[in-house]
Short mmCIF file of C-alpha atoms in Angstrom, two decimals:
data_model
loop_
_atom_site.label_atom_id
_atom_site.label_comp_id
_atom_site.label_asym_id
_atom_site.label_seq_id
_atom_site.Cartn_x
_atom_site.Cartn_y
_atom_site.Cartn_z
CA ASP S 13 -28.81 10.10 111.21
CA VAL S 14 -25.26 9.14 111.41
CA LYS S 15 -22.48 11.03 110.92
CA VAL S 16 -18.32 10.41 110.73
CA THR S 17 -15.83 12.49 110.69
CA GLN S 18 -12.28 12.11 109.07
CA SER S 19 -10.34 14.91 109.03
CA SER S 20 -8.89 15.09 105.83
CA ARG S 21 -9.95 14.36 102.60
CA TYR S 22 -6.43 14.14 100.95
CA LEU S 23 -3.40 13.44 102.75
CA VAL S 24 0.50 13.65 101.13
CA LYS S 25 2.78 13.01 103.34
CA ARG S 26 6.63 12.37 103.17
CA THR S 27 8.53 8.80 104.15
CA GLY S 28 9.80 9.08 107.54
CA GLU S 29 7.02 11.68 109.51
CA LYS S 30 4.25 10.72 112.06
CA VAL S 31 0.59 11.55 110.62
CA PHE S 32 -2.52 10.99 112.30
CA LEU S 33 -5.38 9.97 111.36
CA GLU S 34 -9.03 11.65 113.63
CA CYS S 35 -12.36 10.37 113.48
CA VAL S 36 -15.77 11.39 115.82
CA GLN S 37 -18.43 10.33 115.53
CA ASP S 38 -22.13 12.03 116.82
CA MET S 39 -24.00 9.07 117.31
CA ASP S 40 -22.51 8.07 121.60
CA HIS S 41 -21.34 4.66 119.49
CA GLU S 42 -19.22 2.52 121.56
CA ASN S 43 -17.73 0.57 118.65
CA MET S 44 -14.79 2.50 116.43
CA PHE S 45 -13.28 1.22 113.20
CA TRP S 46 -10.23 1.80 111.40
CA TYR S 47 -9.48 0.44 107.61
CA ARG S 48 -8.15 0.58 104.62
CA GLN S 49 -8.50 0.02 101.13
CA ASP S 50 -6.96 -1.07 98.82
CA PRO S 51 -7.64 -2.45 95.05
CA GLY S 52 -8.61 -5.79 94.65
CA LEU S 53 -8.35 -6.36 98.73
CA GLY S 54 -11.25 -4.96 99.72
CA LEU S 55 -11.54 -3.53 103.63
CA ARG S 56 -8.52 -4.55 105.63
CA LEU S 57 -9.64 -3.76 109.40
CA ILE S 58 -6.25 -2.36 110.90
CA TYR S 59 -7.80 -2.10 114.88
CA PHE S 60 -11.19 -1.63 117.30
CA SER S 61 -12.66 -0.02 120.33
CA TYR S 62 -14.92 -0.96 121.47
CA ASP S 63 -14.69 1.56 124.76
CA VAL S 64 -12.52 4.70 125.63
CA LYS S 65 -9.07 3.44 126.01
CA MET S 66 -9.60 -0.17 124.69
CA LYS S 67 -8.13 -1.42 121.68
CA GLU S 68 -8.57 -3.91 119.38
CA LYS S 69 -5.83 -5.55 117.10
CA GLY S 70 -7.36 -6.26 113.14
CA ASP S 71 -6.52 -8.25 110.63
CA ILE S 72 -3.31 -5.77 109.66
CA PRO S 73 -1.93 -3.43 113.00
CA GLU S 74 1.87 -3.83 111.61
CA GLY S 75 2.91 0.01 111.41
CA TYR S 76 0.21 1.04 112.64
CA SER S 77 -1.36 2.85 116.32
CA VAL S 78 -4.57 3.81 117.42
CA SER S 79 -5.94 6.31 120.46
CA ARG S 80 -9.31 6.55 121.32
CA GLU S 81 -9.44 9.24 124.37
CA LYS S 82 -12.58 10.64 124.33
CA LYS S 83 -15.75 8.19 123.20
CA GLU S 84 -16.43 10.58 119.97
CA ARG S 85 -12.70 10.57 119.12
CA PHE S 86 -10.64 7.37 117.73
CA SER S 87 -7.54 8.80 116.11
CA LEU S 88 -5.30 6.64 114.33
CA ILE S 89 -1.33 7.42 113.92
CA LEU S 90 1.11 6.22 111.70
CA GLU S 91 4.19 6.70 114.32
CA SER S 92 6.95 6.76 110.80
CA ALA S 93 4.34 6.66 107.53
CA SER S 94 5.80 4.45 104.62
CA THR S 95 4.79 4.42 100.88
CA ASN S 96 3.93 0.86 101.07
CA GLN S 97 0.70 2.99 103.86
CA THR S 98 -0.30 4.75 100.32
CA SER S 99 -3.57 4.42 100.70
CA MET S 100 -7.57 5.10 101.15
CA TYR S 101 -8.27 4.55 104.68
CA LEU S 102 -12.09 4.82 106.55
CA CYS S 103 -13.03 5.11 110.06
CA ALA S 104 -16.47 3.20 110.48
CA SER S 105 -18.81 3.48 113.80
CA SER S 106 -21.46 1.54 115.55
CA SER S 107 -23.08 0.26 118.87
CA SER S 108 -22.77 -2.68 120.28
CA GLY S 109 -25.66 -4.59 118.87
CA SER S 110 -25.20 -8.09 117.10
CA THR S 111 -27.54 -6.45 113.83
CA ASP S 112 -25.67 -2.84 114.36
CA THR S 113 -25.09 -1.38 110.85
CA GLN S 114 -21.29 -0.28 111.53
CA TYR S 115 -21.40 3.30 109.47
CA PHE S 116 -18.80 4.91 107.70
CA GLY S 117 -17.22 8.70 107.52
CA PRO S 118 -16.34 10.20 103.73
CA GLY S 119 -12.63 8.41 103.83
CA THR S 120 -8.63 10.05 103.34
CA ARG S 121 -7.13 9.33 100.25
CA LEU S 122 -3.37 9.59 102.09
CA THR S 123 -0.61 9.57 99.39
CA VAL S 124 3.17 9.05 101.25
CA LEU S 125 6.34 9.91 99.38
CA ALA K 4 -9.38 -19.03 103.95
CA GLN K 5 -11.69 -16.48 102.44
CA LYS K 6 -14.82 -15.75 103.94
CA ILE K 7 -16.35 -13.64 101.94
CA THR K 8 -15.94 -14.42 98.35
CA GLN K 9 -17.02 -11.98 94.93
CA THR K 10 -16.59 -13.80 92.70
CA GLN K 11 -17.40 -10.76 89.73
CA PRO K 12 -14.72 -7.81 89.55
CA GLY K 13 -17.24 -5.78 87.61
CA MET K 14 -20.96 -6.17 86.29
CA PHE K 15 -22.62 -3.92 83.32
CA VAL K 16 -26.51 -3.84 83.01
CA GLN K 17 -28.32 -1.68 81.28
CA GLU K 18 -30.74 0.82 83.23
CA LYS K 19 -33.79 -0.31 84.29
CA GLU K 20 -32.63 -3.90 84.52
CA ALA K 21 -32.62 -6.13 87.66
CA VAL K 22 -29.35 -7.32 88.69
CA THR K 23 -27.78 -9.35 91.41
CA LEU K 24 -24.75 -9.56 92.89
CA ASP K 25 -22.67 -12.63 94.29
CA CYS K 26 -21.90 -13.16 97.60
CA THR K 27 -20.69 -16.16 99.18
CA TYR K 28 -19.59 -16.48 102.85
CA ASP K 29 -17.82 -19.13 105.53
CA THR K 30 -17.99 -19.27 108.77
CA SER K 31 -19.12 -21.95 111.31
CA ASP K 32 -20.77 -19.53 113.62
CA PRO K 33 -24.48 -20.28 113.86
CA SER K 34 -25.39 -16.79 114.38
CA TYR K 35 -23.96 -14.76 112.28
CA GLY K 36 -25.35 -11.31 110.09
CA LEU K 37 -24.52 -10.20 106.58
CA PHE K 38 -24.41 -6.59 105.11
CA TRP K 39 -23.87 -5.01 102.35
CA TYR K 40 -22.54 -1.36 101.43
CA LYS K 41 -22.55 0.45 98.47
CA GLN K 42 -19.47 2.88 97.32
CA PRO K 43 -19.52 5.19 95.02
CA SER K 44 -16.77 7.52 93.37
CA SER K 45 -16.50 9.89 96.15
CA GLY K 46 -15.36 7.64 98.50
CA GLU K 47 -17.99 7.24 101.01
CA MET K 48 -19.61 3.74 102.28
CA ILE K 49 -23.26 3.04 102.53
CA PHE K 50 -24.98 1.35 104.42
CA LEU K 51 -27.98 -0.42 101.60
CA ILE K 52 -29.17 -4.08 103.62
CA TYR K 53 -28.53 -6.50 106.53
CA GLN K 54 -30.17 -10.17 106.32
CA GLY K 55 -29.30 -12.28 110.14
CA SER K 56 -28.91 -15.51 110.02
CA TYR K 57 -32.40 -16.53 111.71
CA ASP K 58 -34.52 -13.92 109.25
CA GLN K 59 -36.60 -15.97 108.48
CA GLN K 60 -37.80 -13.39 105.79
CA ASN K 61 -35.10 -12.30 103.18
CA ALA K 62 -34.26 -9.14 103.86
CA THR K 63 -35.34 -5.91 101.13
CA GLU K 64 -34.56 -1.57 101.23
CA GLY K 65 -36.93 -0.63 98.38
CA ARG K 66 -35.49 -1.53 95.21
CA TYR K 67 -32.44 -3.58 96.91
CA SER K 68 -33.62 -7.34 97.91
CA LEU K 69 -31.21 -9.88 99.32
CA ASN K 70 -31.17 -13.91 97.70
CA PHE K 71 -30.28 -15.27 100.99
CA GLN K 72 -29.11 -18.54 100.55
CA LYS K 73 -28.71 -20.27 103.58
CA ALA K 74 -28.03 -23.72 103.13
CA ARG K 75 -25.33 -22.49 100.27
CA LYS K 76 -24.20 -19.95 102.22
CA SER K 77 -25.50 -16.67 99.70
CA ALA K 78 -25.88 -13.86 100.40
CA ASN K 79 -26.13 -12.22 96.84
CA LEU K 80 -28.22 -8.67 96.54
CA VAL K 81 -30.93 -7.82 93.39
CA ILE K 82 -31.22 -4.77 92.24
CA SER K 83 -34.01 -4.56 90.69
CA ALA K 84 -34.72 -0.89 88.19
CA SER K 85 -31.27 -0.14 87.85
CA GLN K 86 -30.78 3.90 88.12
CA LEU K 87 -27.14 5.32 87.02
CA GLY K 88 -26.91 6.79 90.10
CA ASP K 89 -26.65 3.00 91.14
CA SER K 90 -23.05 3.41 89.40
CA ALA K 91 -20.75 2.12 91.94
CA MET K 92 -18.79 -0.38 94.58
CA TYR K 93 -20.79 -3.25 96.26
CA PHE K 94 -19.21 -4.67 98.72
CA CYS K 95 -20.82 -7.86 100.92
CA ALA K 96 -19.70 -8.09 104.51
CA MET K 97 -20.46 -10.96 107.30
CA ARG K 98 -20.58 -10.40 110.64
CA GLU K 99 -20.24 -13.77 113.49
CA LEU K 100 -22.11 -13.82 116.87
CA ALA K 101 -18.40 -13.72 118.41
CA GLY K 102 -17.02 -10.19 118.07
CA ASN K 103 -17.89 -6.85 116.21
CA MET K 104 -16.00 -6.74 113.33
CA LEU K 105 -16.97 -7.42 109.19
CA THR K 106 -14.86 -9.19 106.90
CA PHE K 107 -15.85 -8.03 103.90
CA GLY K 108 -15.82 -9.19 100.38
CA GLY K 109 -13.47 -7.68 97.69
CA GLY K 110 -16.01 -5.16 96.26
CA THR K 111 -18.06 -5.43 92.35
CA ARG K 112 -17.89 -2.66 90.05
CA LEU K 113 -21.21 -1.94 89.08
CA MET K 114 -21.77 -0.09 85.90
CA VAL K 115 -24.98 0.65 84.51
CA LYS K 116 -25.52 1.55 80.76
CA PRO K 117 -28.14 4.28 79.81
#
């Protein structure tokens, strides 16, 4: 079974703090993704990576950066957290086939005060 | 313009009955894939079913089937014999051949009544 894990289920941070969200997958997938989910807006892609050290902007990259130093690990970084970044953050991974499914982690609910 | 539209923000269904969750999509890419995910209150996104644009038959996975109408650009999810555990958010998503990215609809909250 594919397993995608995220470092925290719940996180509370203060405005201006630097925040790291970590994601690890154990299926040797090439692709990894970070989404945020907000009520009524569905899932929106922040960044994705198709290989180590490679990254591409998604639909809403502003205010975020990412790091992929190892194939199994993809980190989302909020350089200076703001209240409008309070959200559910979901990580996913997939292999590169055109029909390959994205498998998701359990999510991190981030609250920025 | 929205690429994936789910017009039902919330739906009720009686336990043991079938239910259809609507999804329409918009793409000019001839090759694409359509996915349905379930998200229970725990938050995890669970893959349910996949339909490729060139697949001749509608996809089925246990109690889930996909009513794929290519000309109408719709990919409705049908859940047969609903169970209480089916209460969740359901998301339709599309992946175009050009990229690795999924585009998600806004979701439908399904509530199964005992």
